[in-house]
PDB file of C-alpha atoms in Angstrom:
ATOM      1  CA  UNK M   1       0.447 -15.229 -20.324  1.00  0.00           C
ATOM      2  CA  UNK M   2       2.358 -18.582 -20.029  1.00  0.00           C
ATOM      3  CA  UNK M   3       5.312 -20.233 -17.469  1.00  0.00           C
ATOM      4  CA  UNK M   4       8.787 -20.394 -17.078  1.00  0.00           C
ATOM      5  CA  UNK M   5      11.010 -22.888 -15.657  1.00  0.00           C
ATOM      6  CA  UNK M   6      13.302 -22.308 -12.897  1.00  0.00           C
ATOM      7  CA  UNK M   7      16.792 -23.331 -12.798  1.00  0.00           C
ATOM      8  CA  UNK M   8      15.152 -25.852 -10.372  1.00  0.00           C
ATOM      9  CA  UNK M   9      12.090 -26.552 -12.525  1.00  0.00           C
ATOM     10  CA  UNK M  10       9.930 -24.736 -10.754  1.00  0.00           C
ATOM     11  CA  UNK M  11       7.087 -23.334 -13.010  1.00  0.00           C
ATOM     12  CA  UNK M  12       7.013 -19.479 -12.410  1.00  0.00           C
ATOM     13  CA  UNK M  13       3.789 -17.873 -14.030  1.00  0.00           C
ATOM     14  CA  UNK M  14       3.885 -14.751 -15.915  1.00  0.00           C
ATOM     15  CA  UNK M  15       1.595 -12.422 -17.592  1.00  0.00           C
ATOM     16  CA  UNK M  16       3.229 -10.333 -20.817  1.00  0.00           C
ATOM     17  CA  UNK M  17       0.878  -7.490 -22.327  1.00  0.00           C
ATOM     18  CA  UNK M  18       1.508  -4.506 -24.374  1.00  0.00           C
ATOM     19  CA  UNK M  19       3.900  -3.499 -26.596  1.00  0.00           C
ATOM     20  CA  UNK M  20       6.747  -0.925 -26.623  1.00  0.00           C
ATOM     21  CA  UNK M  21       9.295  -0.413 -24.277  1.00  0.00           C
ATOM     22  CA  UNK M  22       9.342  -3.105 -21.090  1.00  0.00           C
ATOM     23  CA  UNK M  23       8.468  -2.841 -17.868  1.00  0.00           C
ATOM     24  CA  UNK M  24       8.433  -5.770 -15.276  1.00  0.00           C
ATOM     25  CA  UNK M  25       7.008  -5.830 -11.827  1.00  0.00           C
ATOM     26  CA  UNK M  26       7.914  -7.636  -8.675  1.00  0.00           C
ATOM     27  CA  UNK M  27       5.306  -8.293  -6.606  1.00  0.00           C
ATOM     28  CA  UNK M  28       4.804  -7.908  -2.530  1.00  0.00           C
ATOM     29  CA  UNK M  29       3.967 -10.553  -0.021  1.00  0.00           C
ATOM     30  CA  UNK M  30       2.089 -12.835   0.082  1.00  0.00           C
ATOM     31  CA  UNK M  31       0.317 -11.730  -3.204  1.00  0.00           C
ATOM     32  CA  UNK M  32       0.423 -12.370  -7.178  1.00  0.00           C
ATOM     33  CA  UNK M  33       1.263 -10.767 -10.057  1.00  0.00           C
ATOM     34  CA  UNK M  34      -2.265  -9.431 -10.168  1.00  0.00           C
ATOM     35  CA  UNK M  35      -1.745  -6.372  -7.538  1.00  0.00           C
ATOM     36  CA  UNK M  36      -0.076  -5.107 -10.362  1.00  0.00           C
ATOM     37  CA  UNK M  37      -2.933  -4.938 -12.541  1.00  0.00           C
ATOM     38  CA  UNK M  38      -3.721  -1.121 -11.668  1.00  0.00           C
ATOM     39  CA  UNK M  39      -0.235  -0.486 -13.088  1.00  0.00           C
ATOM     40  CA  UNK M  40      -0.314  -2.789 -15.744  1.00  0.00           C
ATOM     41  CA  UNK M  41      -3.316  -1.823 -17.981  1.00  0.00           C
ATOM     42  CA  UNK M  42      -2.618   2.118 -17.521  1.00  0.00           C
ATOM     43  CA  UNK M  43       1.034   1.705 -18.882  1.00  0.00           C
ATOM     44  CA  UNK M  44      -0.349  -0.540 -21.498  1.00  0.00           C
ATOM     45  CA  UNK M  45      -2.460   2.077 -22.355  1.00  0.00           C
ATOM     46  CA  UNK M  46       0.205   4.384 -22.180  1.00  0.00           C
ATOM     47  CA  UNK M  47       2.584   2.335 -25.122  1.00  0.00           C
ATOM     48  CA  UNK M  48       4.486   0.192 -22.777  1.00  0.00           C
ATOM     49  CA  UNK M  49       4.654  -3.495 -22.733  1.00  0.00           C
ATOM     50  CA  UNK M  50       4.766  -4.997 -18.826  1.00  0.00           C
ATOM     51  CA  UNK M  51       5.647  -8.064 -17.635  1.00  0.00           C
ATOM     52  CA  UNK M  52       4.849  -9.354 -14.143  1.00  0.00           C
ATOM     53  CA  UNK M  53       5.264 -12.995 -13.016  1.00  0.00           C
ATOM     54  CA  UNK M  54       3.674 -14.731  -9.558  1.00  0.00           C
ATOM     55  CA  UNK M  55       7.231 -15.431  -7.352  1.00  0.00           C
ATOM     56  CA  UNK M  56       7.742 -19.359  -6.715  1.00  0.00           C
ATOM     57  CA  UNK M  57       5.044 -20.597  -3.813  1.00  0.00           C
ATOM     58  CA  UNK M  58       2.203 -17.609  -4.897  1.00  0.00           C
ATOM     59  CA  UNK M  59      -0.637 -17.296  -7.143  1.00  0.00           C
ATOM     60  CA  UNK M  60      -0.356 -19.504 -10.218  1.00  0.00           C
ATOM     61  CA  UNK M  61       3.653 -20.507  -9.985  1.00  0.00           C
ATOM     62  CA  UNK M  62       4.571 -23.864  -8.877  1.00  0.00           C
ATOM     63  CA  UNK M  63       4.796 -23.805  -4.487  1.00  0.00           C
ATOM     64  CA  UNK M  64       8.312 -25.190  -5.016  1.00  0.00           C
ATOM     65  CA  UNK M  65       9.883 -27.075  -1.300  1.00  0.00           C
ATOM     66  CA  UNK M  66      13.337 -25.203  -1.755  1.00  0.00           C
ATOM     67  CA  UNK M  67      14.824 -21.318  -2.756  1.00  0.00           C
ATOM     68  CA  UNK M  68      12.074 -19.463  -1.067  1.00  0.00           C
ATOM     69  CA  UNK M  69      15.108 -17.018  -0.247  1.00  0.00           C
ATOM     70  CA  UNK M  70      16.252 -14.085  -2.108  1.00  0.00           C
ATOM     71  CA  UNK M  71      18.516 -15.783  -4.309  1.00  0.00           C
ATOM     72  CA  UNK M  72      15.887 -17.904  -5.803  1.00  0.00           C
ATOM     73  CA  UNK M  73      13.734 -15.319  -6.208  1.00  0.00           C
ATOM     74  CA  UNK M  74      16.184 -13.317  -8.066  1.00  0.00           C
ATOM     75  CA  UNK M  75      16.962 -16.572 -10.120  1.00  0.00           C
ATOM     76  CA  UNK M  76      13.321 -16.680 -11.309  1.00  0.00           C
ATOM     77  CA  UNK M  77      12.905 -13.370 -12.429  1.00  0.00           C
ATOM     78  CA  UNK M  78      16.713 -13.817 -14.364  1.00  0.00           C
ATOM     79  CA  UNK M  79      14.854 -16.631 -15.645  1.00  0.00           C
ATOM     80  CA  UNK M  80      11.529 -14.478 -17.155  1.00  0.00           C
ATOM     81  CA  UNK M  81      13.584 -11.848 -18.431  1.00  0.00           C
ATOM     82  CA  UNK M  82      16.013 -14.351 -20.494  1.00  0.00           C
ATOM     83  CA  UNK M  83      13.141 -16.445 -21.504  1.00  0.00           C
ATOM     84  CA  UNK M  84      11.507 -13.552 -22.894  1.00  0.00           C
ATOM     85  CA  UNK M  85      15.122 -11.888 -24.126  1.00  0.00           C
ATOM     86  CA  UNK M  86      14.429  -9.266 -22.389  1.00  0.00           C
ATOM     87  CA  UNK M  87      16.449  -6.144 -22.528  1.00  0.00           C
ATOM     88  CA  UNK M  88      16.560  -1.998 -21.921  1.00  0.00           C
ATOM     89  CA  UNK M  89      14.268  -3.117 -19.251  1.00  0.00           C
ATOM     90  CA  UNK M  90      12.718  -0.745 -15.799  1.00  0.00           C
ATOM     91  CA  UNK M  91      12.330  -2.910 -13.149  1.00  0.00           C
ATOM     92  CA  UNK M  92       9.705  -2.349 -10.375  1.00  0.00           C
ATOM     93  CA  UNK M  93       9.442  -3.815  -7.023  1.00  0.00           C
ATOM     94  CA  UNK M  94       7.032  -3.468  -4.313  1.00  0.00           C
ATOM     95  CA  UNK M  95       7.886  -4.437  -0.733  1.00  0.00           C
ATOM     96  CA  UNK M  96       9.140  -8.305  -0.654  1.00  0.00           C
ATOM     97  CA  UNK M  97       9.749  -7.627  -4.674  1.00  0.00           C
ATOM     98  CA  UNK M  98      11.740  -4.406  -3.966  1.00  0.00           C
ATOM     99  CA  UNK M  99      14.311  -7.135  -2.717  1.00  0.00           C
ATOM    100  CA  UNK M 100      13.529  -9.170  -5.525  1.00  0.00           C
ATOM    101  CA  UNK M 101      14.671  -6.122  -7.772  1.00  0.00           C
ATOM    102  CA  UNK M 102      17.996  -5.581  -5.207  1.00  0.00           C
ATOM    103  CA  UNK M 103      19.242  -9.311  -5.240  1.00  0.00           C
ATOM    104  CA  UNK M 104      18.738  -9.664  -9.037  1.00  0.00           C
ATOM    105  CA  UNK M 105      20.469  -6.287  -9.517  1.00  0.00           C
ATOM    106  CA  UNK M 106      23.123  -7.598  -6.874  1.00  0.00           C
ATOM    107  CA  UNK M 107      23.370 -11.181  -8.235  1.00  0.00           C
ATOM    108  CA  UNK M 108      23.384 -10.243 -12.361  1.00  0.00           C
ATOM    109  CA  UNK M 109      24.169  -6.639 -12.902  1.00  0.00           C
ATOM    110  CA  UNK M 110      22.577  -4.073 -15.216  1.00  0.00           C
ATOM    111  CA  UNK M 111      23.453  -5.480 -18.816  1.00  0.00           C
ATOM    112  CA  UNK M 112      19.195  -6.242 -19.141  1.00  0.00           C
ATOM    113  CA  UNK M 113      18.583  -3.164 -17.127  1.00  0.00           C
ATOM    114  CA  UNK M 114      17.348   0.606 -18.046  1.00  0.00           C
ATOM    115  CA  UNK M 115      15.781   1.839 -14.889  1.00  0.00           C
ATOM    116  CA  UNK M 116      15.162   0.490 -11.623  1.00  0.00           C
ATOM    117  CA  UNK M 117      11.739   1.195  -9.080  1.00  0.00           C
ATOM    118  CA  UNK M 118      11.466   0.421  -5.532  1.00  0.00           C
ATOM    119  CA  UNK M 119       8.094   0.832  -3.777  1.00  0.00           C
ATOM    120  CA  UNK M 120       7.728   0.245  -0.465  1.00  0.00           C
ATOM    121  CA  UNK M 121      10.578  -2.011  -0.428  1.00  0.00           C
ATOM    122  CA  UNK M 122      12.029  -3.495   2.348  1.00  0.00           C
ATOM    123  CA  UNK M 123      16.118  -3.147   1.338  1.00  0.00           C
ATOM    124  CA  UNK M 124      18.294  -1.990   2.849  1.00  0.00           C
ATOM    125  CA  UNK M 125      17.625  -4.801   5.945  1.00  0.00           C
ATOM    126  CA  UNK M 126      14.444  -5.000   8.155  1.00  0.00           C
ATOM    127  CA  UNK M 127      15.285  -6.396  11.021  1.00  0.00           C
ATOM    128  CA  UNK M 128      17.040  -5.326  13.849  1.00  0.00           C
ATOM    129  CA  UNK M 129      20.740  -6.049  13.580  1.00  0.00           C
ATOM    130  CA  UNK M 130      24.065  -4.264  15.907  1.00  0.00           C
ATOM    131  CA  UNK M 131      24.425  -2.353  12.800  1.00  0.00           C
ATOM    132  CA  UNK M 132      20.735  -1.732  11.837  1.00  0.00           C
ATOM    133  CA  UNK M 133      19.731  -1.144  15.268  1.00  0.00           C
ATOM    134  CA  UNK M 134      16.657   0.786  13.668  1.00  0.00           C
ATOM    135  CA  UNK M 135      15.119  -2.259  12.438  1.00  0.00           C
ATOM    136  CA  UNK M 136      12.276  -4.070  13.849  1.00  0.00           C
ATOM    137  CA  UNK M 137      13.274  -6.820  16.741  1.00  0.00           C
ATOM    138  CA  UNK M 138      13.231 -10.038  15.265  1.00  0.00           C
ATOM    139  CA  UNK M 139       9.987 -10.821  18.013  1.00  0.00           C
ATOM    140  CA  UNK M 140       8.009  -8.623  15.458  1.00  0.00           C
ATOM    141  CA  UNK M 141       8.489 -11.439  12.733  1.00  0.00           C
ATOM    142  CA  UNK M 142       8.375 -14.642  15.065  1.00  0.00           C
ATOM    143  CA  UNK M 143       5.255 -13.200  15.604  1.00  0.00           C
ATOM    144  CA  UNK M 144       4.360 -13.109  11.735  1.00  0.00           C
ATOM    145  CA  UNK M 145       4.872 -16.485  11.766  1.00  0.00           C
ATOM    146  CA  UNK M 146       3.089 -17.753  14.297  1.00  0.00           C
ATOM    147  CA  UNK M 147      -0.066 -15.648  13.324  1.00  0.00           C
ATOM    148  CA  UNK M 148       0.529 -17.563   9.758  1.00  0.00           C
ATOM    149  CA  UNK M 149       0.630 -21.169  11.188  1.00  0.00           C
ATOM    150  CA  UNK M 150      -2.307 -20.626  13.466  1.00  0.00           C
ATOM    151  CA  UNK M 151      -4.930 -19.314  11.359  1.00  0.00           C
ATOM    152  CA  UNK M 152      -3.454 -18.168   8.238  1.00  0.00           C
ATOM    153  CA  UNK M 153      -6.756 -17.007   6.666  1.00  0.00           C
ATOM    154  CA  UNK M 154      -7.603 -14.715   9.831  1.00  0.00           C
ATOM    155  CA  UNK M 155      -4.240 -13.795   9.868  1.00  0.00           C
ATOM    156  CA  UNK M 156      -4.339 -12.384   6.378  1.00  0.00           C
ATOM    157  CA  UNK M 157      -8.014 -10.328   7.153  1.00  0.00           C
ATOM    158  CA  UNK M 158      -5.913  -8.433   9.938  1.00  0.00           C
ATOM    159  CA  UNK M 159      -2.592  -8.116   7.619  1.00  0.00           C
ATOM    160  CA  UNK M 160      -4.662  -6.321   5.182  1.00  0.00           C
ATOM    161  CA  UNK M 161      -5.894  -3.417   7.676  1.00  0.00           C
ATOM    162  CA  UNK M 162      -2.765  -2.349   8.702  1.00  0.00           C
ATOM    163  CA  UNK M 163      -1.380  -2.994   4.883  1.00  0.00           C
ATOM    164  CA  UNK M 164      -3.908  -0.596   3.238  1.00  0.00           C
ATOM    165  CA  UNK M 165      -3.850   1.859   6.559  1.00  0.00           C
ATOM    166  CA  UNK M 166      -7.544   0.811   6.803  1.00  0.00           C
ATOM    167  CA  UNK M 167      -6.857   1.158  10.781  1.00  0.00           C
ATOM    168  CA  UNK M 168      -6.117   4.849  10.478  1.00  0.00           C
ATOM    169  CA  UNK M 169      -9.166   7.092  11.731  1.00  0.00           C
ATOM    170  CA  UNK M 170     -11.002   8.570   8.560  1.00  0.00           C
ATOM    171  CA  UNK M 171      -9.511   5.961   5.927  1.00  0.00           C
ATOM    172  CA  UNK M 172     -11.274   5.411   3.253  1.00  0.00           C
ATOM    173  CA  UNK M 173     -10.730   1.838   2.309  1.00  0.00           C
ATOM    174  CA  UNK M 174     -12.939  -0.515  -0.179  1.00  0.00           C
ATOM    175  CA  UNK M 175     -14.203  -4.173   1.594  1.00  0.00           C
ATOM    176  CA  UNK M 176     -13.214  -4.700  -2.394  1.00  0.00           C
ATOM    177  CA  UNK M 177      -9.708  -3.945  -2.087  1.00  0.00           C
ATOM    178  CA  UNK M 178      -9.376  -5.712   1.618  1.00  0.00           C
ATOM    179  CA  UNK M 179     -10.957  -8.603   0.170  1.00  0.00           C
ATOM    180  CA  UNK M 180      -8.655  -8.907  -2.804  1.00  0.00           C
ATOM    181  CA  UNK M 181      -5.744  -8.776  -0.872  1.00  0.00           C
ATOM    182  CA  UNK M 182      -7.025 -11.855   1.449  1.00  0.00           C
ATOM    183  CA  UNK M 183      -8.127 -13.417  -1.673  1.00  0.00           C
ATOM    184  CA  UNK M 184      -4.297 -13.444  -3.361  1.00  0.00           C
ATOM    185  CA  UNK M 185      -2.544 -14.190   0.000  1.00  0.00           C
ATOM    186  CA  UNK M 186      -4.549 -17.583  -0.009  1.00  0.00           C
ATOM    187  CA  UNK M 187      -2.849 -18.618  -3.022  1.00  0.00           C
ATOM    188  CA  UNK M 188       0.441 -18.727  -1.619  1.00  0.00           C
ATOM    189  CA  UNK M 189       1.296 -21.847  -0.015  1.00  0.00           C
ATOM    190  CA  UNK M 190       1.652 -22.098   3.231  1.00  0.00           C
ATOM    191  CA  UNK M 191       5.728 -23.535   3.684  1.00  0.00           C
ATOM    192  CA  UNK M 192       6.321 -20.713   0.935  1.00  0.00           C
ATOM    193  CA  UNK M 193       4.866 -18.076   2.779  1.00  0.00           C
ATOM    194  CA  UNK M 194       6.457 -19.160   6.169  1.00  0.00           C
ATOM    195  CA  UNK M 195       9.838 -18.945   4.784  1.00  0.00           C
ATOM    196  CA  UNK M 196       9.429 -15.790   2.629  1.00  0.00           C
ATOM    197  CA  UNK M 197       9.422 -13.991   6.276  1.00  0.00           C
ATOM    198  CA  UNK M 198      12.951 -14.634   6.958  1.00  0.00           C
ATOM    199  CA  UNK M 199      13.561 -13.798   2.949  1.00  0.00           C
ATOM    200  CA  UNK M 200      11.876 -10.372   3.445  1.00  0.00           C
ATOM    201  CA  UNK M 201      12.852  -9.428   6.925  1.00  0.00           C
ATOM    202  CA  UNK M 202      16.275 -10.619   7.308  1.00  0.00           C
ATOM    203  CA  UNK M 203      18.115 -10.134   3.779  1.00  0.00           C
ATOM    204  CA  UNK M 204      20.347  -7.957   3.984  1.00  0.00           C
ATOM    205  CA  UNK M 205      20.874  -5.749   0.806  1.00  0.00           C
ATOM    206  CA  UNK M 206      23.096  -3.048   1.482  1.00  0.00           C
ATOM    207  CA  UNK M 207      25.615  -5.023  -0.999  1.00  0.00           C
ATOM    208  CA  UNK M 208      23.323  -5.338  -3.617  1.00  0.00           C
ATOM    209  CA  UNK M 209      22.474  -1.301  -3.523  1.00  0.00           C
ATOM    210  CA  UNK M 210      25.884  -0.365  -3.791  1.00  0.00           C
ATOM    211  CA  UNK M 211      25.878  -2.225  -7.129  1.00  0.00           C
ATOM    212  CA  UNK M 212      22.415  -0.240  -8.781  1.00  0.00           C
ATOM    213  CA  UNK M 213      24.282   1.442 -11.954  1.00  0.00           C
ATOM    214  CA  UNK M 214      21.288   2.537 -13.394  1.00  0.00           C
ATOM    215  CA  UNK M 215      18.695   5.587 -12.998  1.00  0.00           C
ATOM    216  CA  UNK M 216      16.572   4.358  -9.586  1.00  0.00           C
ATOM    217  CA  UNK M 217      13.400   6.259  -8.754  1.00  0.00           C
ATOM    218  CA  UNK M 218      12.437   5.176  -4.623  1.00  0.00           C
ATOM    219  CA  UNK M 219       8.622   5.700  -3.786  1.00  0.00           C
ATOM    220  CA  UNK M 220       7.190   5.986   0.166  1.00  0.00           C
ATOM    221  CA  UNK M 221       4.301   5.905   1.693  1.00  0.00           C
ATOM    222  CA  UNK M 222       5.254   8.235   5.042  1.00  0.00           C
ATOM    223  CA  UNK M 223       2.786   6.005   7.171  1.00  0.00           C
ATOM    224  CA  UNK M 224       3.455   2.740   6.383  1.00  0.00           C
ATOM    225  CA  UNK M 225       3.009  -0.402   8.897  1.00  0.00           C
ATOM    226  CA  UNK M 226       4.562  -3.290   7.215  1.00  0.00           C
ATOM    227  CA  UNK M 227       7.736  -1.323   6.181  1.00  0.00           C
ATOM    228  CA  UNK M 228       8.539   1.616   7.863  1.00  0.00           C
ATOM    229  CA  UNK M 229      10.092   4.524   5.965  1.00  0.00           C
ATOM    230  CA  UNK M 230      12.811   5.741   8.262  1.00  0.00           C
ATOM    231  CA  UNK M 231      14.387   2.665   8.140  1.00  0.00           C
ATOM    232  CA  UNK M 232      13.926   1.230   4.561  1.00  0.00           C
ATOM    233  CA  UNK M 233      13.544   3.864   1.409  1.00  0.00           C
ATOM    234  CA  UNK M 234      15.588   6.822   3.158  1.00  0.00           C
ATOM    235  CA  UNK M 235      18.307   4.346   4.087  1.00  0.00           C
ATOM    236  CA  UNK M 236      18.052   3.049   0.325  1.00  0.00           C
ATOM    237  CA  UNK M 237      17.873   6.156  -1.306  1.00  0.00           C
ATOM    238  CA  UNK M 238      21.379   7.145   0.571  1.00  0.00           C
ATOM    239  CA  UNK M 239      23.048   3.778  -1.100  1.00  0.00           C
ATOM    240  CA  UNK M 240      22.400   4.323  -4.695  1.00  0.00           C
ATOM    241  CA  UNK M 241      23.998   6.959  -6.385  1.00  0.00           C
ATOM    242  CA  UNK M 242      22.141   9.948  -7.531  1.00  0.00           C
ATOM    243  CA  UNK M 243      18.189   8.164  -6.296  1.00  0.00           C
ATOM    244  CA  UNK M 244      15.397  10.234  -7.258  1.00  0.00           C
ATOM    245  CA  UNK M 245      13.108   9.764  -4.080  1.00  0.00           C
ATOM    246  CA  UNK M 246       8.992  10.605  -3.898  1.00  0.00           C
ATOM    247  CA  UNK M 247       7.283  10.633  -0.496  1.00  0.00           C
ATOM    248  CA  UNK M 248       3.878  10.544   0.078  1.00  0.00           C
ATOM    249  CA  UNK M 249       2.200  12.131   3.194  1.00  0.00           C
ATOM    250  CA  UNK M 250      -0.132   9.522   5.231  1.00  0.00           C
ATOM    251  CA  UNK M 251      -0.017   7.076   2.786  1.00  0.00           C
ATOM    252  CA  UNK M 252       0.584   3.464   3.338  1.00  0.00           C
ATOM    253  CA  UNK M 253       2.107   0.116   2.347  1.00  0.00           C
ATOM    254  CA  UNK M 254      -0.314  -0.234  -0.265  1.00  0.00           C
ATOM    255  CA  UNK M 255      -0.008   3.064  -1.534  1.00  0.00           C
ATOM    256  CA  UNK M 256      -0.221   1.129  -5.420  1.00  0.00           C
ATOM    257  CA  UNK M 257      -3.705   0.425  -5.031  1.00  0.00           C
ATOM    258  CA  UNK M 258      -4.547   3.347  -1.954  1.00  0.00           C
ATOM    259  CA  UNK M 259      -3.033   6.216  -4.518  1.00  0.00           C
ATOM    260  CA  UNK M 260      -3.422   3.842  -7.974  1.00  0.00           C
ATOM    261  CA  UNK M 261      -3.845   7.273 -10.368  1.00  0.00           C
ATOM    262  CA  UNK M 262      -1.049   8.929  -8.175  1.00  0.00           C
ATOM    263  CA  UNK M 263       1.374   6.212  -8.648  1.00  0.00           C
ATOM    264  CA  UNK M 264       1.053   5.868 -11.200  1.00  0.00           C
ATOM    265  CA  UNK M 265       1.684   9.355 -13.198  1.00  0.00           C
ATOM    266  CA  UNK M 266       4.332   9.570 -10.964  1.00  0.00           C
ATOM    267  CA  UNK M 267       5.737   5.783 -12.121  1.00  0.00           C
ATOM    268  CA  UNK M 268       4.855   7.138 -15.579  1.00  0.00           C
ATOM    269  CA  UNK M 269       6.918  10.653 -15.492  1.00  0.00           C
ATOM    270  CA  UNK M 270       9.825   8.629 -15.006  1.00  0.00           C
ATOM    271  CA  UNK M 271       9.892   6.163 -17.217  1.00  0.00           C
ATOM    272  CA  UNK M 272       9.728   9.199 -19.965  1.00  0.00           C
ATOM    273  CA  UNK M 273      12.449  11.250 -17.804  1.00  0.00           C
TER     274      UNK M 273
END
């Protein structure tokens, strides 16, 4: 593990294990590079080596006043993989990183780039626009925000339910995996949180996809509440060429740590495709 500065200076965490070829891993909001960890140590185990950094404002990196916007997002994770001369890499990106993986994709091409993974990701644009009229009214993220600023810690209890479909009738959810979830959003500062709702919900990436050159595997959870399918990975999958797409019945935004073992042979079977 170690840091690397940002163009700005900003001191972005990152944890490197394994060996073989590379995998990094974008992370979701408002968590850390460890909701990879179920991923991590299986492709380890598998002869991979994975890289996964906190973004800017979460978990270990530096909670940085400015770029908590795509852009700078994408910067930092240009800034792991050419710190680490990284190349003939898959990126993966769940949810917020999905974008992450679009913008750095949209803002530096493929030269460092084998494969590309979106999970649960929120390209092509969440909310509702005249020409995304499927998206979510922007009163659904106001809201977000004003949950965060009142009682961010309560906020994040309730976030986790609907994240992990632990609000569905008959789900079988661990207090463990609710409380983890709580226990990473606290790390992220507050301002950096706040703002990466307008990063996640209003970015629009349809640019971006058009530019993914590279074999993209997109992976669904049919009854997810933060990012609803219809409107985010079928979408995607119809703006990059030739997308190999996996849907999964019931599952949910959190379908990483929900459906850990299925995930990941199914993360797995690509990277060998």
């Amino acid at each position: 593990m170690g840091f690397v500065t940002a163009k700005d200076g900003t001191e972005i965490y990152y944890k490197d294990w394994g060996s073989g070829p590379v995998v990094t891993f974008s992370h979701g909001w408002p968590l850390s590079a460890d909701a990879w960890d179920g991923q991590l140590l299986f492709l380890v185990q598998q002869g991979f080596r994975v890289v996964a950094h906190d973004r800017r404002g979460h978990g270990r990196s530096g909670q940085a006043s400015a770029r908590n916007d795509m852009d700078g997002y994408a910067d930092d994770l240009a800034a792991v993989l050419e710190a680490l001369d990284l190349t003939d890499v898959t990126l993966v990106g769940h949810s917020t990183g999905g974008g992450e993986v679009a913008r750095y994709i949209g803002r530096y091409g493929t030269g460092r780039v084998a494969r590309a993974v979106l999970i649960s990701a929120v390209p092509p644009i969440m909310v509702q626009t005249p020409d995304n009229p499927e998206g979510l009214p922007i009163d659904v993220f106001d809201g977000l925000r004003a949950k965060l600023f009142a009682d961010r810690s309560q906020f994040y209890q309730e976030l986790a339910q609907m994240f992990y479909g632990a609000n569905r009738p008959g789900a079988k959810v661990s207090k463990g995996i609710l409380d983890q979830f709580w226990l990473w959003s606290m790390q992220a500062g507050m301002k950096n949180a706040y703002e990466s709702i307008k990063a996640f919900s209003e970015t629009d990436f349809r640019d971006d996809l058009a530019k993914f050159d590279v074999p993209t595997l997109v992976m669904h959870g049919e009854d997810d509440q933060i990012v609803p399918v219809k409107d985010s990975a079928r979408k995607t999958a119809q703006l990059i060429a030739n997308a190999q797409e996996i849907y999964y019945p019931g599952a949910p935004h959190g379908l990483t740590a929900t459906l850990q073992d299925q995930v990941n042979n199914d993360l797995l079977a690509f990277l060998r495709s």
